[in-house]
Amino acid sequence: MKFKINNNTGSPINYEDEIHNLCGFAQDRLGFQQHPSIFLDHSKVNSEKVLGNTGYYDPGTMEIHVFATGRHPKDILRSI
């Protein structure tokens, strides 16, 4: 089953397959049953900070939010 990816960056993403592969690997390893929703978020203010936030998980809504603006795809995958 595919994970739901919500692209809020305003730019196309070309690494959806890698996100699904990573999440599938994590599910196999960790054994979670419910899929979290993944949000790639835009934040110009956050992207300009050297020590800005990279992302967070909200257990109440089962959402993974990753700030993607100005970041390399492999760095975004590490945050997920």
XYZ file of C-alpha atoms in Angstrom:
80
model
C 0.000 0.000 0.000
C 1.239 3.453 -0.838
C 1.714 6.107 1.802
C -0.185 9.365 1.364
C 2.197 12.175 0.432
C 0.905 15.737 0.608
C 3.156 18.122 -1.283
C 2.639 21.612 0.155
C 5.841 23.062 -1.308
C 4.349 24.455 -4.519
C 7.041 22.640 -6.514
C 6.930 19.189 -8.106
C 8.739 16.411 -6.271
C 10.651 13.774 -8.201
C 11.410 11.401 -5.352
C 8.004 9.985 -4.408
C 9.184 6.440 -5.153
C 12.062 6.878 -2.714
C 9.655 8.108 -0.002
C 7.397 5.076 -0.524
C 10.402 2.707 -0.459
C 11.746 4.269 2.737
C 8.354 4.159 4.459
C 7.773 0.568 3.343
C 11.175 -0.405 4.743
C 10.368 1.342 8.036
C 7.011 -0.418 8.224
C 8.620 -3.823 7.637
C 11.295 -3.134 10.266
C 9.133 -1.455 12.902
C 5.901 -3.338 12.283
C 3.467 -0.438 12.502
C 0.028 -1.161 11.047
C -1.457 2.267 10.318
C 0.238 4.453 7.750
C 1.084 8.007 8.744
C 0.375 10.784 6.262
C 3.473 12.578 5.041
C 3.460 16.325 4.464
C 6.255 18.099 2.611
C 5.837 21.638 3.891
C 7.057 25.003 2.640
C 8.506 27.552 5.032
C 10.730 30.271 3.611
C 11.409 31.656 7.100
C 12.454 28.229 8.410
C 14.610 27.509 5.336
C 16.662 30.650 5.956
C 17.662 29.574 9.484
C 20.906 27.640 9.851
C 19.410 25.643 12.722
C 15.818 25.679 11.475
C 13.419 22.825 12.112
C 13.647 19.849 9.785
C 10.302 18.289 10.656
C 8.118 16.723 13.305
C 5.669 13.887 13.939
C 2.190 14.506 15.355
C 1.041 11.271 17.042
C -2.502 12.618 17.501
C -3.082 12.857 13.754
C -0.385 10.367 12.644
C 1.219 12.991 10.425
C 4.876 13.398 9.541
C 5.654 17.000 8.564
C 8.973 17.703 6.877
C 10.115 21.178 5.932
C 11.325 20.694 2.362
C 12.008 24.214 1.099
C 15.631 24.643 0.026
C 16.661 21.115 1.044
C 18.215 18.282 -0.937
C 15.949 15.230 -1.406
C 18.281 12.915 0.521
C 18.201 15.312 3.469
C 14.394 15.303 3.320
C 14.417 11.483 3.296
C 16.656 11.480 6.373
C 14.128 13.683 8.155
C 11.303 11.280 7.329
